Each structure stands twice: as C-alpha cells, then as structure tokens.
CSV table of C-alpha atoms in Angstrom, one decimal:
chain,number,residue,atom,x,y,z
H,1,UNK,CA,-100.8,-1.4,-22.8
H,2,UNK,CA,-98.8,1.0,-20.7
H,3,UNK,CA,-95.6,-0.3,-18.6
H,4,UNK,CA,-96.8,-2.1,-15.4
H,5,UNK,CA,-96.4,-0.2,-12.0
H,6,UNK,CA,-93.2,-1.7,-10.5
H,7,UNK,CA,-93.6,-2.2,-6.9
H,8,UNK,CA,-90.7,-2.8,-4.0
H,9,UNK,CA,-91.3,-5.1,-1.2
H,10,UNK,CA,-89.5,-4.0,2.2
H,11,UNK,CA,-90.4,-6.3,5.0
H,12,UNK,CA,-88.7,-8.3,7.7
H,13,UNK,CA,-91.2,-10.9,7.3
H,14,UNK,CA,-90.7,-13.5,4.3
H,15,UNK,CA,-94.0,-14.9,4.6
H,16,UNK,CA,-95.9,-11.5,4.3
H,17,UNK,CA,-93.4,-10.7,1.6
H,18,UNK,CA,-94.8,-13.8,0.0
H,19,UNK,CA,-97.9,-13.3,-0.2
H,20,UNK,CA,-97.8,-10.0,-1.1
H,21,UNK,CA,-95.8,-10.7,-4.1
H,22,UNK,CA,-98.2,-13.0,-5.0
H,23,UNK,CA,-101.3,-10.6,-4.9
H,24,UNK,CA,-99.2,-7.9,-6.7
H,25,UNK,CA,-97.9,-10.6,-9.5
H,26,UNK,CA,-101.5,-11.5,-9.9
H,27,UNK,CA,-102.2,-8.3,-12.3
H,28,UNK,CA,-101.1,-7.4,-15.2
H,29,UNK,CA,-100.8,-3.9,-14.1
H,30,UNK,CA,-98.7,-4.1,-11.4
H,31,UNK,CA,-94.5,-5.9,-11.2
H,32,UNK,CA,-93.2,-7.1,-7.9
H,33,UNK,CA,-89.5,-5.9,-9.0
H,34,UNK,CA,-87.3,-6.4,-6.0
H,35,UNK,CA,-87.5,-7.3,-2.1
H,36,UNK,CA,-85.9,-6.7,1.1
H,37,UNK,CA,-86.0,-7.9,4.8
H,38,UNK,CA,-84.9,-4.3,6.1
H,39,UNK,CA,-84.5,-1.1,5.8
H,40,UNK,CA,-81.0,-0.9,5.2
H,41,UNK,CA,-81.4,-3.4,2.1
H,42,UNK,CA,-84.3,-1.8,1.3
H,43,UNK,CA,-82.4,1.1,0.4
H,44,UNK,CA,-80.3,-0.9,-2.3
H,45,UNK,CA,-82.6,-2.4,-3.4
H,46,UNK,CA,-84.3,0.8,-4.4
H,47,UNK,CA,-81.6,2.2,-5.3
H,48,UNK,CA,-81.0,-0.7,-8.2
H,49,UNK,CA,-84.3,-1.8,-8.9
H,50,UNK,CA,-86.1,2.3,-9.4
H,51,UNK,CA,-89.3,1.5,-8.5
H,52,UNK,CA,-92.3,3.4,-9.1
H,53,UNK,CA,-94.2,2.5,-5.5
H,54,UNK,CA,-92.4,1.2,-2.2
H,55,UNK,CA,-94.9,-0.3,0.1
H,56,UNK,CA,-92.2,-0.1,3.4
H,57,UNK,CA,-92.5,-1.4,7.0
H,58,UNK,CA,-92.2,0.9,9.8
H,59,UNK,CA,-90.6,-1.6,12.6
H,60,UNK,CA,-87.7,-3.4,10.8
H,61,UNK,CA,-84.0,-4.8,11.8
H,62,UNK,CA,-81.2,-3.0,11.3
H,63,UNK,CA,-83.0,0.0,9.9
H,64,UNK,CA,-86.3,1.0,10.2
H,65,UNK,CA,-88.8,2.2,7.5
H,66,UNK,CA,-88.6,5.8,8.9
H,67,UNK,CA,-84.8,5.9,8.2
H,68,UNK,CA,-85.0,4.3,4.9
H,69,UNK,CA,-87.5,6.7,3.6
H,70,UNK,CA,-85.8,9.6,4.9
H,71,UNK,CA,-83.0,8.4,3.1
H,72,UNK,CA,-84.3,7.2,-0.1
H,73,UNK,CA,-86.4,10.8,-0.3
H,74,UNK,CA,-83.5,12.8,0.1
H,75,UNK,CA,-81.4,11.3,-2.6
H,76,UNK,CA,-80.5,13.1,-5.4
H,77,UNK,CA,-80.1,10.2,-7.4
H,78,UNK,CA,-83.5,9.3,-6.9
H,79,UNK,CA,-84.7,13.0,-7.4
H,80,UNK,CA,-85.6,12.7,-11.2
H,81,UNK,CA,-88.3,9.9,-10.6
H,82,UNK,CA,-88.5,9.3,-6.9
H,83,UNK,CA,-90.5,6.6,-5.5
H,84,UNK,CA,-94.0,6.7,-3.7
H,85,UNK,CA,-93.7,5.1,-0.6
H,86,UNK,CA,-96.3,3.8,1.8
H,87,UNK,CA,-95.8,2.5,4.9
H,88,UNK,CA,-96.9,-0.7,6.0
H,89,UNK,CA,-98.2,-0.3,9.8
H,90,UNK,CA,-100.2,-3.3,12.1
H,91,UNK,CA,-102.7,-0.4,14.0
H,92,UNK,CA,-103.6,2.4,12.2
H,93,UNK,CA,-103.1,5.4,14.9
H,94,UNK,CA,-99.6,4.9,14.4
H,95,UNK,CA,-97.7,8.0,15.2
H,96,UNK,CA,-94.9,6.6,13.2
H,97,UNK,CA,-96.9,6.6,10.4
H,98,UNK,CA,-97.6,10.0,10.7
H,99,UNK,CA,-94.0,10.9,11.2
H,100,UNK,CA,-92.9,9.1,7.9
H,101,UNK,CA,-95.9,10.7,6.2
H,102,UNK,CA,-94.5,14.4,7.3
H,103,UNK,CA,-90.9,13.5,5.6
H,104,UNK,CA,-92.6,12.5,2.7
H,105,UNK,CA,-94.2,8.8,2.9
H,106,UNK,CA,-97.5,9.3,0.3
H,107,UNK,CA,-99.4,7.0,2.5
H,108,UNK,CA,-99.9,4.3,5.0
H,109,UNK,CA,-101.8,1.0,4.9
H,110,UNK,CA,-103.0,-1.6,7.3
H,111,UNK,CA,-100.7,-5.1,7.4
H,112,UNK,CA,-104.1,-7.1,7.2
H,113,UNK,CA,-106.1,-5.2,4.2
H,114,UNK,CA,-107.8,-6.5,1.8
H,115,UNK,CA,-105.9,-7.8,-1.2
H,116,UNK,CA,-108.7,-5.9,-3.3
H,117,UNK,CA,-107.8,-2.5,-1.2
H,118,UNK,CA,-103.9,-3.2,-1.3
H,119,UNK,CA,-104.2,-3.1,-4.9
H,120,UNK,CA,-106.2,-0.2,-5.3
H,121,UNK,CA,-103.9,1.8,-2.9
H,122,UNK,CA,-100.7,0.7,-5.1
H,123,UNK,CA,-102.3,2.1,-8.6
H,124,UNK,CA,-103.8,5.3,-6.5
H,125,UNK,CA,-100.7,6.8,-5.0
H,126,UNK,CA,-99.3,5.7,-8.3
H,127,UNK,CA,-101.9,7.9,-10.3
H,128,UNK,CA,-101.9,11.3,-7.5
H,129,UNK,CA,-105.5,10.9,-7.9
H,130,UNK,CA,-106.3,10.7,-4.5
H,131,UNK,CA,-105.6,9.7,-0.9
H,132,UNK,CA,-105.1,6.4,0.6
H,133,UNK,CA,-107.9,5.7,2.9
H,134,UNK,CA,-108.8,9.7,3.5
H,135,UNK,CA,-110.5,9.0,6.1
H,136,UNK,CA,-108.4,7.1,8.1
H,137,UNK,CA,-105.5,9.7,7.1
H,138,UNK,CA,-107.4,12.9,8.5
H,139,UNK,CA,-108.0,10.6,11.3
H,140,UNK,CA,-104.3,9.9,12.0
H,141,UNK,CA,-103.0,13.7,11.5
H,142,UNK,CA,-106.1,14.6,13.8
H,143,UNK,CA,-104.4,12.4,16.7
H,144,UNK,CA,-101.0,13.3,16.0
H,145,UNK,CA,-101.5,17.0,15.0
H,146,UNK,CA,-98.4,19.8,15.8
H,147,UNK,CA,-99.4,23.3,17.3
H,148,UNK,CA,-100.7,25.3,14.3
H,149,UNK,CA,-98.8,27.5,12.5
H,150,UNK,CA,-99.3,30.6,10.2
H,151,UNK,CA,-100.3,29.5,6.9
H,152,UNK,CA,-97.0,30.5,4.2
H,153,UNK,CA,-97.1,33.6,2.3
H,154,UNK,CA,-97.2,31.2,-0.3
H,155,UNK,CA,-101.0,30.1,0.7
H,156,UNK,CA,-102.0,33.6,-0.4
H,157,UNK,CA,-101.2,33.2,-3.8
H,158,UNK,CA,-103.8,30.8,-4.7
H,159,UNK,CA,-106.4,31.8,-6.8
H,160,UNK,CA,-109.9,32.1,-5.0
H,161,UNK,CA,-111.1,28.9,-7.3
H,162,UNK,CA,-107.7,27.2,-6.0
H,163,UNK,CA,-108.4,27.6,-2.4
H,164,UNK,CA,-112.2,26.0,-2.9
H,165,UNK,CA,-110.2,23.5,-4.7
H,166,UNK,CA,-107.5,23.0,-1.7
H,167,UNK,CA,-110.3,22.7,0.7
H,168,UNK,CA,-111.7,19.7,-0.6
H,169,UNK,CA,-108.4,18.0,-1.5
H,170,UNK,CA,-107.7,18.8,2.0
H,171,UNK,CA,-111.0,16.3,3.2
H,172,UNK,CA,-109.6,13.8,1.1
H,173,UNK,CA,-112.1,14.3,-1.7
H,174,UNK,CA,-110.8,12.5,-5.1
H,175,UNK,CA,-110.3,14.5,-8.8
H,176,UNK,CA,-113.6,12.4,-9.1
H,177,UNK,CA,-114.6,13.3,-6.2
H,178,UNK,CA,-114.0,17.4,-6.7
H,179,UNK,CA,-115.3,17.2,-10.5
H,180,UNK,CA,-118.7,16.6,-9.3
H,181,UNK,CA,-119.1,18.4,-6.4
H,182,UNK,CA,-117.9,21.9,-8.3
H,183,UNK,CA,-118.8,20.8,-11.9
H,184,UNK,CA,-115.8,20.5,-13.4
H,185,UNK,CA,-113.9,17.8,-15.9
H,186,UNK,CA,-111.4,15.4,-13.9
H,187,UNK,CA,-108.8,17.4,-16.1
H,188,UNK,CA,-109.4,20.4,-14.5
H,189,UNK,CA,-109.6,19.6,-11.5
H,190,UNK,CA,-106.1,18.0,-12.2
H,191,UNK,CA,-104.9,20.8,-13.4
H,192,UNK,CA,-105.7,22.8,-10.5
H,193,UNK,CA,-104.4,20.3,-8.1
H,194,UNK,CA,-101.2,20.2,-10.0
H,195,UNK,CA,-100.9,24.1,-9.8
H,196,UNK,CA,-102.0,24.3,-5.7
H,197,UNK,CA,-98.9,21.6,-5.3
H,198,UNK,CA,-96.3,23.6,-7.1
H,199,UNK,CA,-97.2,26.5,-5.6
H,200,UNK,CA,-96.9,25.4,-1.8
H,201,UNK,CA,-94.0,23.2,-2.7
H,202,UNK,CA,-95.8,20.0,-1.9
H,203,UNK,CA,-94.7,16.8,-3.3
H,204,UNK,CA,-97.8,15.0,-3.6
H,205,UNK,CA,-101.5,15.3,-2.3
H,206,UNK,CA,-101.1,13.4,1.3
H,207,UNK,CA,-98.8,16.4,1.7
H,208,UNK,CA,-101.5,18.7,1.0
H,209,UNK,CA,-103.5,17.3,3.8
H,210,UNK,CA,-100.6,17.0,6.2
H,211,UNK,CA,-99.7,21.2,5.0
H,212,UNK,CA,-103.1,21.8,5.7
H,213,UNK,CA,-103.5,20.5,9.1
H,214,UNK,CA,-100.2,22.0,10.3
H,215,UNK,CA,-101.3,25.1,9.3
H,216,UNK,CA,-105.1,25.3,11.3
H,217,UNK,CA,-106.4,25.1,7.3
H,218,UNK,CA,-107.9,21.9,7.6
C-alpha cells in the first residue's frame, strides 16, 4: 500500500478540528499529521509537518487563511513539494474563496459537508484528477469574475486536440469524465492535461478554470 495522504488541520475551532481529525483518521488512506488554531501557526505547522493537503479556514485569529496561503505558496522551501490547499468557507459564494483560489488555493469546501464528500475532496485535489465540486466552482468565479482579458500568447500554442481538451477541463469535466466523452484512455487525457498546465504555467487544474474565466475562455 502506498504512503497515506497526510493532511493539515488549520482551524480556530477545536471542536471542528476534532471531528475532522476523526473522519480523516478513520481511513487508512488518509493521516491527520499536524493542527493549528490560526493562520500564523498554521504556517509552522506546515512548515514542520510537509503535508501533502491543507484543508485551511478563511476567517481566523491572528492570521487569516488568505495570508497563510499566500505565504505558504510562495515559499521556496516548500517549492519542491508544495501543499494543496483548500479552503474551508461556511457559504459557498465566498469572494474570499475565490480570492485564495486566484493565489493558488486548489479548492474550497463547505464547513458542513458530508464526511463522505470531505473525503473524496482530500484524495481528489490530492490525485489532480479533477475539480472540487465543479459546479459549485464555475459557480463562484461566475459571481466573482474580473474584466476579461486577452487570452496569453501562450494559449496559442496549444495543439488543436489540447484546446478541445482545455475546454472541457475548463467545465469541470474529470480525466474520467474527458476519456469518455472524446474516446480516449484516462492516461491520455492525463497526459494532455499535464502538457495544457505546463504550457500556461498553471499550477494545478482549479487554475485552469480560474485562467480560463479571466481570459473570456470559459
């Protein structure tokens, strides 16, 4: 068996913290490996503990989840293997959600999913396979959008397949997802997805939505 995902806790509340732990601890996938009650521990925390996924609260003490992230995403001793981090949020047309999301967050989640969803979210942004909660991400860049601006000159050096390929990452769509609507293997469609992101720069594929809705492409 493969080395469990090792998840980071940043909340100010204990009890959530608690019970989150507990759902995490409950698979043998997945490793609580260190907590904090704000952002500014948070930090250290990650810092020590390396995590691979750091589900983060927006509205902390002493700093929030939007300066923590900024920080832990720009640095360079992170940069080798650095963290996914998804914002925890209460309402989920949070604009500053969408903020941390646009500095780098790979996701957002609800404080009252379900345990089931939570855990599916942790081992998806883990994998790059997809989008947490698409929908409800589309949704949130379509209520917080920026003007539009021209697409990089980047954009045009994607292959005709990779732009058919970009468009339905863009919805949200899943490697799964993609394979079977354009008849591909899950590998492929990988591999393409892996090309379109090194070729815009992006970091991850909640990036690729946010790039393409800043950029009229979506």
């Amino acid at each position: 068996m493969s080395a469990p995902i090792r998840v980071v806790l940043v909340d100010d509340q204990a009890l959530f913290r608690a019970g989150i732990r507990m759902v995490i601890d409950s698979q043998p996938d997945l490793a609580v490996v260190g907590e904090a009650g704000d952002g500014a521990e948070g930090v250290r925390v990650v810092r020590a503990a390396r995590p691979d996924v750091v589900l983060m609260d927006i509205r902390m003490p002493v700093m929030d989840g939007l300066a923590a992230t900024a920080e832990l995403l720009a640095d360079p001793a992170l940069a080798a293997h650095p963290p996914r981090i998804v914002m925890l949020t209460t309402f989920d047309l949070d604009e500053a959600a969408a903020r941390a999301i646009r500095q780098g967050a790979s996701g957002f989640l609800l404080k009252d999913a379900d345990p089931e969803f939570l855990l599916a979210a942790i081992r998806t942004v883990q994998s790059g396979s997809a989008v947490i909660a698409a929908a409800a991400t589309r949704e949130l860049f379509a209520q917080f959008s920026e003007p539009a601006r021209t697409a990089p000159p980047a954009f045009a050096d994607l292959t005709e397949r990779e732009r058919e390929i970009f468009a339905l990452a863009a919805r949200g769509l899943s490697n799964a997802e993609i394979a079977q609507r354009e008849y591909l293997s899950e590998a492929t469609v990988k591999t393409h997805i892996s090309r379109i992101l090194g070729k815009l720069a992006l970091r991850d594929r909640v990036q690729l939505v946010v790039f393409a809705f800043e950029h009229g492409l979506a």
